[in-house]
Coordinates of C-alpha atoms and ligand atoms in Angstrom, one line a residue:
X20 CA 117.8 76.1 64.4
X21 CA 117.3 72.3 64.3
X22 CA 117.2 71.4 60.6
X23 CA 114.4 68.9 61.3
X24 CA 112.3 71.4 63.3
X25 CA 110.1 72.0 60.4
X26 CA 109.1 68.4 60.3
X27 CA 108.2 68.0 63.9
X28 CA 104.7 69.3 63.7
X29 CA 103.9 67.4 60.6
X30 CA 104.9 63.8 61.5
X31 CA 102.5 61.1 60.7
X32 CA 99.9 61.0 63.4
X33 CA 97.0 58.6 63.3
X34 CA 97.5 55.1 62.0
X35 CA 95.3 52.4 60.5
X36 CA 96.8 48.9 59.9
X37 CA 95.5 47.3 56.7
X38 CA 96.3 44.0 55.0
X39 CA 98.5 45.6 52.4
X40 CA 100.3 48.3 54.5
X41 CA 99.6 51.1 57.0
X42 CA 97.5 54.2 56.5
X43 CA 98.9 57.3 58.2
X44 CA 97.6 60.8 58.4
X45 CA 100.2 63.3 57.3
X46 CA 99.1 66.7 58.6
X47 CA 101.5 68.4 56.2
X48 CA 99.3 67.3 53.3
X49 CA 96.2 66.9 55.4
X50 CA 95.2 63.6 54.0
X51 CA 95.8 59.9 54.7
X52 CA 98.6 58.2 52.8
X53 CA 98.8 54.5 52.3
X54 CA 102.3 53.2 52.9
X55 CA 102.5 49.8 51.2
X56 CA 104.2 47.1 53.2
X57 CA 106.8 46.5 50.4
X58 CA 107.7 50.3 50.6
X59 CA 108.2 49.9 54.3
X60 CA 110.4 46.8 53.8
X61 CA 112.5 48.8 51.3
X62 CA 112.8 51.6 53.8
X63 CA 114.0 49.1 56.4
X64 CA 116.7 47.7 54.1
X65 CA 119.0 50.7 54.1
X66 CA 122.6 49.6 53.7
X67 CA 124.7 50.7 56.7
X68 CA 128.1 49.9 55.2
X69 CA 128.9 53.5 54.5
X70 CA 126.8 55.1 57.1
X71 CA 128.3 58.3 58.6
X72 CA 131.0 58.7 55.9
X73 CA 129.2 58.9 52.6
X74 CA 127.2 62.0 53.4
X75 CA 130.2 64.1 52.4
X76 CA 131.0 62.1 49.3
X77 CA 130.9 63.8 45.9
X78 CA 128.2 61.4 44.8
X79 CA 126.4 61.6 48.1
X80 CA 124.8 58.8 50.0
X81 CA 121.5 57.1 49.4
X82 CA 122.5 53.4 49.7
X83 CA 119.4 51.3 49.5
X84 CA 119.6 48.1 47.6
X85 CA 116.4 46.5 46.5
X86 CA 116.0 43.6 48.9
X87 CA 119.3 44.1 50.7
X88 CA 120.8 40.7 51.5
X89 CA 122.9 42.1 54.4
X90 CA 119.8 42.8 56.4
X91 CA 118.2 39.6 55.1
X92 CA 115.0 41.3 54.0
X93 CA 113.2 39.9 51.0
X94 CA 110.9 42.5 49.5
X95 CA 107.8 41.3 47.7
X96 CA 104.3 42.6 47.3
X97 CA 102.8 39.7 49.1
X98 CA 104.5 40.9 52.4
X99 CA 101.8 41.4 55.1
X100 CA 101.9 43.4 58.2
X101 CA 100.9 41.7 61.4
X102 CA 100.8 44.7 63.7
X103 CA 102.0 48.3 63.6
X104 CA 101.9 51.0 66.2
X105 CA 103.1 54.6 66.6
X106 CA 105.4 55.3 69.5
X107 CA 105.0 59.1 69.8
X108 CA 107.5 59.4 72.7
X109 CA 110.3 57.7 70.8
X110 CA 109.2 59.2 67.4
X111 CA 108.9 55.8 65.8
X112 CA 106.6 53.5 63.8
X113 CA 107.0 49.9 64.9
X114 CA 106.0 47.2 62.5
X115 CA 105.9 43.4 62.9
X116 CA 105.5 41.4 59.7
X117 CA 103.7 38.1 59.5
X118 CA 106.9 36.2 59.1
X119 CA 108.0 37.5 62.6
X120 CA 110.4 40.2 61.4
X121 CA 110.2 43.4 63.4
X122 CA 111.3 47.0 62.3
X123 CA 111.3 50.4 63.9
X124 CA 111.2 53.4 61.6
X125 CA 112.0 57.0 62.5
X126 CA 108.9 59.1 61.9
X127 CA 111.0 62.0 60.8
X128 CA 112.8 59.9 58.2
X129 CA 109.5 58.4 57.0
X130 CA 108.0 61.8 56.7
X131 CA 111.0 63.0 54.7
X132 CA 110.9 60.0 52.4
X133 CA 107.2 60.4 51.7
X134 CA 107.1 64.1 51.1
X135 CA 110.5 65.0 49.8
X136 CA 110.7 62.6 46.8
X137 CA 110.5 64.6 43.6
X138 CA 108.3 62.9 41.1
X139 CA 106.5 66.2 40.8
X140 CA 108.6 69.1 39.6
X141 CA 110.0 70.7 42.8
X142 CA 109.3 74.2 41.5
X143 CA 106.4 75.9 39.6
X144 CA 106.9 77.0 36.0
X145 CA 105.3 80.3 35.1
X146 CA 104.4 80.8 31.4
X147 CA 105.3 84.4 30.3
X148 CA 104.5 86.7 27.4
X149 CA 105.8 90.0 25.9
X150 CA 104.6 92.2 28.8
X151 CA 106.1 90.1 31.6
X152 CA 108.5 92.0 33.7
X153 CA 111.6 90.0 34.4
X154 CA 113.7 90.7 37.5
X155 CA 117.3 91.6 36.6
X156 CA 120.2 90.4 38.7
X157 CA 123.4 92.1 39.6
X158 CA 126.3 89.9 38.4
X159 CA 128.6 90.9 41.3
X160 CA 125.9 90.0 43.9
X161 CA 125.1 86.7 42.3
X162 CA 128.7 85.7 42.2
X163 CA 129.3 86.6 45.8
X164 CA 126.1 86.1 47.7
X165 CA 124.4 82.7 48.0
X166 CA 121.0 84.4 48.7
X167 CA 121.3 86.3 45.4
X168 CA 122.3 83.1 43.5
X169 CA 119.3 81.3 44.9
X170 CA 117.0 84.2 43.8
X171 CA 118.5 84.0 40.3
X172 CA 118.1 80.3 40.1
X173 CA 114.5 80.5 41.5
X174 CA 113.7 83.0 38.8
X175 CA 115.3 81.0 36.1
X176 CA 113.4 77.8 37.0
X177 CA 110.1 79.8 37.1
X178 CA 110.5 81.6 33.8
X179 CA 113.0 79.4 32.0
X180 CA 115.1 82.5 31.6
X181 CA 117.0 85.2 33.7
X182 CA 119.0 88.3 33.0
X183 CA 122.1 89.6 34.7
X184 CA 123.9 92.9 34.4
X185 CA 127.4 94.1 35.2
X186 CA 129.6 91.1 34.3
X187 CA 133.3 91.9 33.8
X188 CA 134.0 92.4 30.1
X189 CA 136.2 89.4 29.6
X190 CA 135.7 86.6 27.1
X191 CA 136.5 83.9 29.7
X192 CA 134.2 85.3 32.4
X193 CA 131.4 83.2 31.1
X194 CA 133.2 80.1 32.5
X195 CA 133.2 81.6 36.0
X196 CA 129.5 82.2 35.7
X197 CA 128.9 78.7 34.3
X198 CA 130.6 77.0 37.2
X199 CA 128.8 79.2 39.7
X200 CA 125.3 78.4 38.3
X201 CA 125.9 74.8 37.1
X202 CA 128.6 73.0 35.2
X203 CA 129.8 73.6 31.6
X204 CA 128.4 71.1 29.0
X205 CA 131.1 71.1 26.3
X206 CA 130.0 70.4 22.7
X207 CA 131.7 70.0 19.3
X208 CA 131.9 73.8 19.4
X209 CA 134.2 73.5 22.5
X210 CA 133.6 74.8 26.0
X211 CA 132.4 78.2 24.7
X212 CA 131.5 79.6 21.3
X213 CA 131.7 83.1 19.9
X214 CA 129.0 85.0 18.0
X215 CA 130.9 87.7 16.1
X216 CA 130.1 88.9 12.6
X217 CA 132.9 87.7 10.4
X218 CA 133.4 87.7 6.6
X219 CA 134.2 84.0 6.7
X220 CA 131.2 82.9 8.8
X221 CA 131.1 79.1 9.5
X222 CA 127.6 79.3 10.9
X223 CA 124.6 81.6 10.9
X224 CA 125.5 83.0 14.3
X225 CA 128.7 84.5 12.8
X226 CA 126.8 86.4 10.1
X227 CA 124.9 89.7 10.7
X228 CA 121.7 88.1 9.5
X229 CA 118.5 87.6 11.3
X230 CA 118.1 84.1 12.9
X231 CA 114.6 82.7 13.2
X232 CA 113.3 81.2 16.4
X233 CA 114.9 77.9 17.2
X234 CA 116.6 75.9 20.0
X235 CA 120.3 75.2 19.8
X236 CA 121.9 72.0 18.5
X237 CA 118.5 70.5 17.8
X238 CA 120.3 68.2 15.4
X239 CA 121.7 66.3 18.3
X240 CA 119.8 63.5 19.9
X241 CA 120.6 65.1 23.2
X242 CA 120.7 68.9 22.6
X243 CA 122.4 70.9 25.4
X244 CA 120.2 71.7 28.4
X245 CA 120.7 75.4 29.1
X246 CA 122.4 78.2 27.3
X247 CA 124.3 81.2 28.7
X248 CA 125.2 84.2 26.6
X249 CA 127.5 87.1 27.6
X250 CA 127.3 90.3 25.5
X251 CA 130.8 91.8 25.3
X252 CA 129.7 94.3 22.7
X253 CA 126.1 94.9 21.4
X254 CA 125.6 95.9 17.7
X255 CA 125.5 99.6 16.9
X256 CA 122.1 99.0 15.3
X257 CA 119.8 96.0 15.6
X258 CA 121.0 92.6 16.8
X259 CA 118.2 92.3 19.4
X260 CA 117.8 88.8 21.0
X261 CA 114.3 87.4 20.7
X262 CA 112.8 84.9 23.1
X263 CA 109.6 82.9 23.2
X264 CA 108.2 80.6 26.0
X265 CA 107.0 77.3 24.6
X266 CA 104.7 76.9 27.7
X267 CA 102.8 80.1 26.5
X268 CA 102.7 78.8 22.9
X269 CA 101.2 75.4 24.0
X270 CA 98.4 77.3 25.8
X271 CA 97.4 78.9 22.5
X272 CA 97.6 75.8 20.3
X273 CA 94.5 73.7 19.5
X274 CA 94.5 70.3 21.3
X275 CA 94.7 68.4 18.0
X276 CA 97.7 70.4 16.9
X277 CA 99.5 69.6 20.1
X278 CA 98.7 66.0 19.5
X279 CA 100.2 66.1 16.1
X280 CA 103.3 68.0 17.2
X281 CA 104.0 65.6 20.0
X282 CA 103.5 62.4 18.1
X283 CA 105.0 63.1 14.6
X284 CA 108.8 62.4 14.5
X285 CA 110.9 65.0 12.7
X286 CA 114.6 64.6 11.7
X287 CA 117.0 67.5 12.4
X288 CA 120.2 67.3 10.6
X289 CA 123.6 69.1 10.5
X290 CA 125.8 67.9 7.7
X291 CA 128.9 69.5 6.5
X292 CA 132.5 68.5 5.7
X293 CA 133.3 68.4 9.4
X294 CA 130.1 67.1 11.1
X295 CA 127.2 64.8 10.5
X296 CA 124.7 65.0 13.3
X297 CA 121.1 63.7 13.4
X298 CA 118.5 64.2 16.0
X299 CA 115.0 62.6 15.8
X300 CA 112.5 64.5 17.9
X301 CA 108.9 65.5 18.1
X302 CA 108.4 69.3 18.0
X303 CA 106.8 69.1 21.5
X304 CA 107.4 66.4 24.1
X305 CA 105.5 65.6 27.3
X306 CA 105.9 62.9 29.9
X307 CA 103.2 60.4 30.7
X308 CA 101.5 62.7 33.1
X309 CA 101.2 65.3 30.3
X310 CA 103.9 67.5 31.8
X311 CA 105.7 69.5 29.2
X312 CA 109.3 68.3 28.7
X313 CA 110.7 70.0 25.6
X314 CA 110.3 72.0 22.4
X315 CA 112.6 71.0 19.5
X316 CA 112.6 73.3 16.6
X317 CA 114.9 74.8 14.0
X318 CA 113.5 75.3 10.5
X319 CA 117.0 75.4 9.0
X320 CA 117.8 72.0 10.3
X321 CA 114.5 70.2 9.8
X322 CA 114.0 67.3 7.4
X323 CA 110.5 65.8 7.3
X324 CA 110.3 62.1 6.7
X325 CA 108.3 61.4 3.4
X326 CA 105.6 59.5 5.3
X327 CA 104.8 62.7 7.4
X328 CA 101.0 63.1 7.3
X329 CA 99.6 66.3 5.7
X330 CA 97.9 67.2 8.9
X331 CA 101.3 67.6 10.5
X332 CA 102.3 70.3 8.0
X333 CA 99.2 72.3 8.8
X334 CA 99.7 71.9 12.6
X335 CA 103.4 72.9 12.1
X336 CA 102.4 76.1 10.2
X337 CA 100.0 77.1 12.9
X338 CA 102.7 76.4 15.5
X339 CA 105.0 78.7 13.5
X340 CA 102.4 81.4 13.3
X341 CA 101.9 81.3 17.1
X342 CA 105.6 81.4 18.0
X343 CA 106.0 84.4 15.8
X344 CA 103.1 86.3 17.4
X345 CA 104.3 89.6 18.8
X346 CA 102.4 89.1 22.0
X347 CA 104.4 86.0 22.8
X348 CA 107.9 87.3 22.1
X349 CA 110.3 89.3 24.1
X350 CA 112.7 91.2 21.9
X351 CA 115.5 92.8 23.8
X352 CA 118.7 94.6 23.0
X353 CA 121.1 93.2 25.6
X354 CA 123.6 95.8 26.8
X355 CA 127.3 95.3 27.1
X356 CA 128.4 93.2 30.1
X357 CA 125.0 91.6 30.4
X358 CA 124.2 87.9 30.5
X359 CA 121.1 85.9 29.8
X360 CA 120.6 82.3 30.9
X361 CA 117.8 80.3 29.2
X362 CA 116.4 76.8 29.1
X363 CA 117.2 75.3 25.7
X364 CA 114.3 72.8 26.1
X365 CA 111.7 75.5 26.9
X366 CA 112.7 78.8 25.4
X367 CA 112.9 79.4 21.7
X368 CA 115.4 82.0 20.8
X369 CA 116.4 84.0 17.7
X370 CA 118.1 87.2 16.7
X371 CA 117.3 90.3 14.6
X372 CA 119.8 91.3 11.9
X373 CA 122.3 94.0 12.7
X374 CA 124.7 96.4 11.1
X375 CA 128.4 96.4 11.3
X376 CA 130.8 93.7 12.4
X377 CA 131.5 94.7 15.9
X378 CA 128.8 92.8 17.8
X379 CA 130.5 90.3 20.1
X380 CA 128.8 87.7 22.1
X381 CA 130.2 84.7 23.8
X382 CA 128.2 81.6 24.8
X383 CA 128.3 78.3 26.5
X384 CA 126.0 75.5 27.5
X385 CA 125.2 74.3 31.0
X386 CA 123.9 71.1 32.6
X387 CA 120.4 71.1 34.0
X388 CA 121.2 68.4 36.5
X389 CA 124.1 70.4 37.9
X390 CA 122.1 73.6 38.1
X391 CA 119.3 71.8 39.9
X392 CA 121.8 70.2 42.3
X393 CA 123.2 73.6 43.2
X394 CA 119.7 75.0 43.6
X395 CA 118.7 72.1 45.9
X396 CA 121.8 72.7 48.0
X397 CA 121.1 76.4 48.3
X398 CA 117.5 75.7 49.2
X399 CA 118.6 73.2 51.9
X400 CA 121.1 75.7 53.3
X401 CA 118.5 78.4 53.3
X402 CA 116.1 76.1 55.3
X403 CA 118.7 75.3 57.9
X404 CA 119.8 78.9 58.3
X405 CA 117.4 81.3 56.7
X406 CA 119.0 84.6 55.6
X407 CA 118.8 87.1 58.5
Ligands
AKG512 O1 123.7 86.2 18.2 C1 123.0 85.9 19.2 O2 122.8 86.6 20.1 C2 122.2 84.5 19.1 C3 122.6 83.7 18.0 C4 121.9 82.4 17.9 O3 120.7 82.3 18.2 C5 122.6 81.2 17.5 O4 123.7 81.3 16.9 O5 122.0 80.1 17.6

């Protein structure tokens, strides 16, 4: 199948030339889009130096300098279009600027540039609660089939979490999984870390105690993106993992509490003989378009600045009540040879206490960028040759 076939029916069709650009009708989104003249100028200034070779480079190809001197195009917002026309037969948009410059644009490329840029999240996030049924994935399938891997990653991106069963019982297997899904993000704990009850515990994870809801390494300014846990041996009794979706929690918070939680800075600290980490975060973070970005929380590591307003304490206590509501939490006793992957910026996690010292879990952190890159590659391949 022609990889571009899906674009053919949705090329820009009608065209209106305006002072500041051209207005085209994009059937794919069924509404006119104004393409500013400076945007078109930029699109025309693609650097050809590495054309045809860089597409296979490890950092890919998207060479487009702002106002590329090689093609002698100055880009400024006062650029005006003299005439523009669609050449349906050649599949081009032809533009003549007032200074006499002339450019031809491939409609397919224009279409791709307009529709395929990812300012919006390229996937939908689905808030979940205690009754949500999560699909479970077979480890062997995910490690060998690209379609299964894509399904796993789709599910992870939707829910911020995904479960796998049947992983080989080997402490280093987690690294194979990590490189299949993404890339390892090493930390001061190393490439992997071990959660095993020991008499000489050096952190809470190594005790048999309950651990309240938190995100990992919140005391860093850049906490790790994604966490992967592999259960080598579950506890004989207890030791359930607990998960809560911040997206669900936000829906239950009063607007004013969200405002306080997203605007009041909190210091998170990890100070010992061997480390001295600080992370300053708001409990909730959103981008300018009010899209949720992260939850940052760990009561054990939290230090409130003295100037923190009293209203924040109240909002924080209500936040804590909501994250602990049973209806919001999934408590699960992960069996031996299972793995769970979860978004450390969205999913709060904790653990119930357990008996005995045999529980053995190995963990590592993964990069979100690398996971998304793998996901996009898989999506692209699935569009070119959909699974039969
Ligand atoms: O023991 C577990 O499964 C999770 C432990 C944990 O949440 C942690 O160490 O941060």
